[in-house]
């Protein structure tokens, strides 16, 4: 079942903050239907709040890792190699904004050994550097793999819903591997080393299709944003007892840094 869900995630290729609606009506957090904020448990991001957020043309999110590299999910890309077909949109919460920055890709690096189970990370190299936007450093230890996380994306705002024009954001609490793998949740389908879960037991707030590849992040000891996760998969979106499952960035930080260096930074 985990494989199936992961494969479906790959097909959908992505995702944003989701939360919601019909499935969640029994949840207090989802009691209100879509109001002005559009995402149950989430809200529209303000321009400039998350300058490192990237929208990718295959329908995924990403985070600006360096001026030329975007960190995303392996399930958002096909293979390692030259790839000039992806368009990255940056610098705006409104994808239709005339002030958006766009870049074409010129290379994709997919995590070695990726087969749909774990290792869900990839780097996309842009054809020219993006200046003037803050990058998002990745966690290099497990020190920040707990607490409250922020997620953001242009994906569906409810299970089965449409992709969004405006960047949505929400916060979700850490869920331990033991809890996430318990019989009431994913019953052993989560890979503890590779993956980190986040969400509410009652559901109502989550990432969803189209948010895949985007970052899950929090503040570090110096109050700077640091990336701890990559949107990877979940059973539906925002369902009770089905937290979002994210690539555990700290576990792959050395591999990501080496790959980035090999791509020219
Ligand atoms: N792999 C999923 C996709 O189709 C990501 C969705 C994340 N799901 C979740 N419930 N947090 O894009």
Coordinates of C-alpha atoms and ligand atoms in Angstrom, one line a residue:
X1 CA 0.0 0.0 0.0
X2 CA 2.8 2.4 0.8
X3 CA 4.3 1.7 -2.6
X4 CA 1.0 2.3 -4.2
X5 CA 0.6 5.6 -2.5
X6 CA 4.1 6.6 -3.4
X7 CA 3.5 5.7 -7.0
X8 CA 0.3 7.7 -7.2
X9 CA 2.2 10.6 -5.7
X10 CA 4.7 10.3 -8.5
X11 CA 2.0 10.4 -11.1
X12 CA 0.4 13.4 -9.6
X13 CA 3.8 14.8 -9.3
X14 CA 3.6 17.1 -6.5
X15 CA 1.8 19.3 -4.1
X16 CA 1.1 22.3 -1.6
X17 CA -0.7 22.8 1.5
X18 CA -3.8 21.1 1.6
X19 CA -6.0 20.7 4.2
X20 CA -9.4 20.1 4.0
X21 CA -12.7 20.0 3.2
X22 CA -15.0 17.1 2.5
X23 CA -12.9 14.5 4.0
X24 CA -12.3 16.5 7.1
X25 CA -15.8 17.5 8.1
X26 CA -15.7 15.5 11.3
X27 CA -12.5 17.2 12.4
X28 CA -12.7 20.3 14.5
X29 CA -9.8 21.8 12.6
X30 CA -11.8 21.4 9.4
X31 CA -15.1 22.4 10.7
X32 CA -15.3 25.5 8.7
X33 CA -15.6 25.1 5.0
X34 CA -13.4 27.0 2.6
X35 CA -13.6 30.6 3.6
X36 CA -11.5 33.5 2.3
X37 CA -8.3 31.7 3.3
X38 CA -9.1 28.8 1.0
X39 CA -7.0 26.2 3.0
X40 CA -8.5 24.8 6.1
X41 CA -5.8 25.2 8.8
X42 CA -3.7 27.2 6.4
X43 CA -3.7 30.6 4.8
X44 CA -2.3 32.7 1.9
X45 CA 1.3 33.4 2.3
X46 CA 2.4 37.0 2.2
X47 CA 4.6 38.2 -0.6
X48 CA 8.2 37.9 0.5
X49 CA 7.6 35.7 3.5
X50 CA 9.1 32.5 1.9
X51 CA 11.5 33.9 -0.7
X52 CA 13.0 30.4 -1.3
X53 CA 9.8 28.9 -2.5
X54 CA 9.8 27.5 -6.1
X55 CA 7.0 26.3 -8.3
X56 CA 8.1 23.8 -10.9
X57 CA 6.3 23.3 -14.2
X58 CA 5.6 19.6 -13.8
X59 CA 3.4 20.5 -10.9
X60 CA 5.7 20.3 -8.0
X61 CA 7.2 22.6 -5.4
X62 CA 10.8 23.1 -4.5
X63 CA 13.2 25.2 -2.4
X64 CA 16.0 27.4 -3.6
X65 CA 19.1 25.6 -2.2
X66 CA 21.6 27.9 -4.0
X67 CA 21.4 30.5 -6.7
X68 CA 21.4 27.8 -9.3
X69 CA 19.9 24.7 -7.6
X70 CA 16.4 23.8 -6.5
X71 CA 15.9 21.0 -4.0
X72 CA 12.7 19.0 -4.8
X73 CA 11.4 15.4 -4.6
X74 CA 12.8 12.5 -6.6
X75 CA 9.2 11.5 -7.5
X76 CA 8.8 14.9 -9.3
X77 CA 11.5 14.0 -11.8
X78 CA 12.2 11.2 -14.2
X79 CA 16.0 10.6 -14.2
X80 CA 19.4 12.0 -13.7
X81 CA 20.7 13.8 -16.7
X82 CA 20.4 16.8 -19.0
X83 CA 16.9 18.2 -18.8
X84 CA 15.9 21.6 -20.4
X85 CA 12.2 21.0 -20.1
X86 CA 11.4 22.2 -16.6
X87 CA 10.4 25.8 -15.9
X88 CA 11.0 27.1 -12.3
X89 CA 9.0 30.1 -11.2
X90 CA 10.4 32.1 -8.2
X91 CA 10.1 35.3 -6.3
X92 CA 6.3 35.6 -6.2
X93 CA 3.3 34.2 -4.2
X94 CA 1.1 34.9 -7.3
X95 CA 2.1 32.6 -10.1
X96 CA 0.4 35.1 -12.6
X97 CA 2.4 38.1 -11.3
X98 CA 4.3 40.1 -13.9
X99 CA 7.2 40.3 -11.5
X100 CA 7.8 36.6 -11.3
X101 CA 11.2 35.3 -12.1
X102 CA 11.5 32.2 -14.3
X103 CA 14.3 30.0 -15.3
X104 CA 14.6 26.9 -17.4
X105 CA 16.4 23.8 -16.0
X106 CA 19.5 22.5 -17.6
X107 CA 20.2 19.4 -15.5
X108 CA 18.4 17.1 -13.1
X109 CA 20.0 15.0 -10.4
X110 CA 17.8 12.3 -8.9
X111 CA 18.8 10.6 -5.7
X112 CA 20.9 7.5 -6.5
X113 CA 19.0 4.3 -6.0
X114 CA 15.6 6.0 -5.9
X115 CA 12.9 3.4 -6.6
X116 CA 9.8 4.9 -5.1
X117 CA 10.5 3.9 -1.5
X118 CA 12.4 6.5 0.5
X119 CA 15.3 8.6 -0.9
X120 CA 12.8 11.1 -2.2
X121 CA 15.0 14.0 -3.1
X122 CA 16.4 15.5 -6.3
X123 CA 18.2 18.7 -7.4
X124 CA 17.3 20.7 -10.4
X125 CA 20.0 23.0 -11.9
X126 CA 18.8 26.3 -13.4
X127 CA 20.2 27.6 -16.6
X128 CA 21.3 30.8 -14.9
X129 CA 21.6 32.0 -11.3
X130 CA 18.8 33.7 -9.5
X131 CA 19.9 36.7 -7.5
X132 CA 18.1 38.6 -4.9
X133 CA 16.2 35.7 -3.3
X134 CA 17.2 34.1 0.0
X135 CA 18.1 30.4 -0.2
X136 CA 16.9 27.8 2.3
X137 CA 19.7 26.0 4.2
X138 CA 19.1 22.4 4.9
X139 CA 19.3 20.7 8.3
X140 CA 22.6 18.8 8.7
X141 CA 21.8 17.2 12.0
X142 CA 18.6 15.9 13.6
X143 CA 18.6 18.8 16.1
X144 CA 15.6 20.4 14.3
X145 CA 13.7 17.3 13.5
X146 CA 11.0 18.0 16.0
X147 CA 8.7 20.8 17.0
X148 CA 6.4 22.8 14.8
X149 CA 7.0 23.0 11.1
X150 CA 5.9 25.3 8.3
X151 CA 4.9 24.0 4.9
X152 CA 4.0 25.9 1.8
X153 CA 3.0 25.3 -1.8
X154 CA 0.7 25.9 -4.7
X155 CA -0.9 22.4 -4.6
X156 CA -4.5 21.4 -3.9
X157 CA -6.3 22.9 -1.0
X158 CA -8.3 19.8 -0.5
X159 CA -8.0 16.2 -1.5
X160 CA -8.8 16.0 -5.2
X161 CA -8.8 19.8 -5.5
X162 CA -7.2 22.2 -8.0
X163 CA -3.8 23.6 -8.0
X164 CA -3.5 27.1 -6.7
X165 CA -2.6 30.5 -8.2
X166 CA -1.4 31.9 -4.8
X167 CA 1.1 30.3 -2.4
X168 CA -0.6 28.7 0.6
X169 CA 1.0 28.0 3.9
X170 CA 0.3 26.1 7.2
X171 CA 2.0 24.8 10.3
X172 CA 2.0 21.2 11.3
X173 CA 3.5 19.4 14.4
X174 CA 6.1 16.7 14.3
X175 CA 4.9 13.1 14.6
X176 CA 7.4 10.6 15.8
X177 CA 8.3 7.5 13.7
X178 CA 6.8 5.3 16.4
X179 CA 3.5 7.1 16.3
X180 CA 3.5 7.5 12.5
X181 CA 4.2 3.8 12.0
X182 CA 1.6 2.6 14.6
X183 CA -1.3 0.5 13.5
X184 CA -3.7 3.4 13.6
X185 CA -1.5 5.4 11.3
X186 CA 0.8 4.0 8.6
X187 CA 1.3 0.6 10.2
X188 CA 5.0 0.2 9.4
X189 CA 4.9 1.8 5.9
X190 CA 7.1 4.8 6.9
X191 CA 10.9 4.3 6.6
X192 CA 12.2 5.8 9.9
X193 CA 15.6 6.8 8.6
X194 CA 14.5 8.4 5.4
X195 CA 11.2 9.9 6.4
X196 CA 9.7 12.3 9.0
X197 CA 6.0 12.7 9.6
X198 CA 4.0 15.8 10.5
X199 CA 0.4 16.6 11.0
X200 CA -2.5 16.5 13.5
X201 CA -4.0 13.2 14.7
X202 CA -7.4 14.7 13.9
X203 CA -6.3 15.8 10.4
X204 CA -7.4 19.0 8.9
X205 CA -4.0 20.5 8.0
X206 CA -1.6 19.0 5.5
X207 CA 0.2 19.3 2.3
X208 CA -1.5 17.7 -0.8
X209 CA -1.1 16.9 -4.5
X210 CA 1.0 19.6 -6.1
X211 CA 3.0 20.4 -3.0
X212 CA 5.4 17.5 -3.5
X213 CA 9.0 18.5 -3.6
X214 CA 8.3 21.7 -1.6
X215 CA 10.1 22.2 1.7
X216 CA 9.0 21.7 5.3
X217 CA 10.9 24.1 7.5
X218 CA 11.2 25.7 10.9
X219 CA 13.3 28.2 12.7
X220 CA 16.8 27.3 13.9
X221 CA 18.6 28.5 17.1
X222 CA 19.4 31.8 15.3
X223 CA 15.8 32.2 14.3
X224 CA 16.7 31.5 10.6
X225 CA 14.6 29.2 8.4
X226 CA 16.0 25.7 8.0
X227 CA 14.7 22.9 5.8
X228 CA 13.9 19.7 7.6
X229 CA 11.6 18.0 5.1
X230 CA 10.6 17.6 1.5
X231 CA 6.9 16.9 0.7
X232 CA 6.8 13.3 -0.3
X233 CA 3.5 11.4 0.3
X234 CA 0.5 10.7 2.4
X235 CA -2.8 8.7 2.4
X236 CA -5.1 11.3 0.9
X237 CA -4.7 14.7 2.3
X238 CA -5.4 15.9 5.9
X239 CA -7.2 12.8 6.8
X240 CA -7.4 11.9 10.5
X241 CA -4.5 9.6 11.6
X242 CA -2.8 10.1 8.2
X243 CA 0.0 12.7 8.8
X244 CA 2.0 14.0 5.8
X245 CA 5.2 12.0 5.2
X246 CA 8.3 14.1 4.3
X247 CA 11.8 13.2 3.2
X248 CA 14.0 13.6 6.3
X249 CA 16.5 16.1 4.9
X250 CA 19.0 15.8 7.8
X251 CA 19.6 12.1 6.9
X252 CA 20.5 13.0 3.3
X253 CA 22.2 16.3 4.0
X254 CA 25.7 15.0 3.1
X255 CA 24.5 13.3 -0.1
X256 CA 22.6 16.5 -1.1
X257 CA 25.7 18.7 -0.4
X258 CA 28.0 16.4 -2.4
X259 CA 25.5 16.3 -5.3
X260 CA 25.2 20.0 -5.2
X261 CA 29.0 20.4 -5.3
X262 CA 29.2 18.1 -8.3
X263 CA 26.6 20.2 -10.1
X264 CA 28.7 23.3 -9.5
X265 CA 27.0 24.5 -6.3
Ligands
LIG1 N1 3.3 12.7 -3.4 C1 2.2 13.5 -3.1 C2 1.8 14.1 -4.5 O1 1.1 13.5 -5.2 C3 2.5 14.5 -2.1 C4 1.3 14.7 -1.3 C5 1.6 14.8 0.2 N2 0.4 14.3 0.8 C6 0.1 14.5 2.0 N3 -1.0 14.1 2.5 N4 0.9 15.3 2.8 O2 2.2 15.1 -4.9

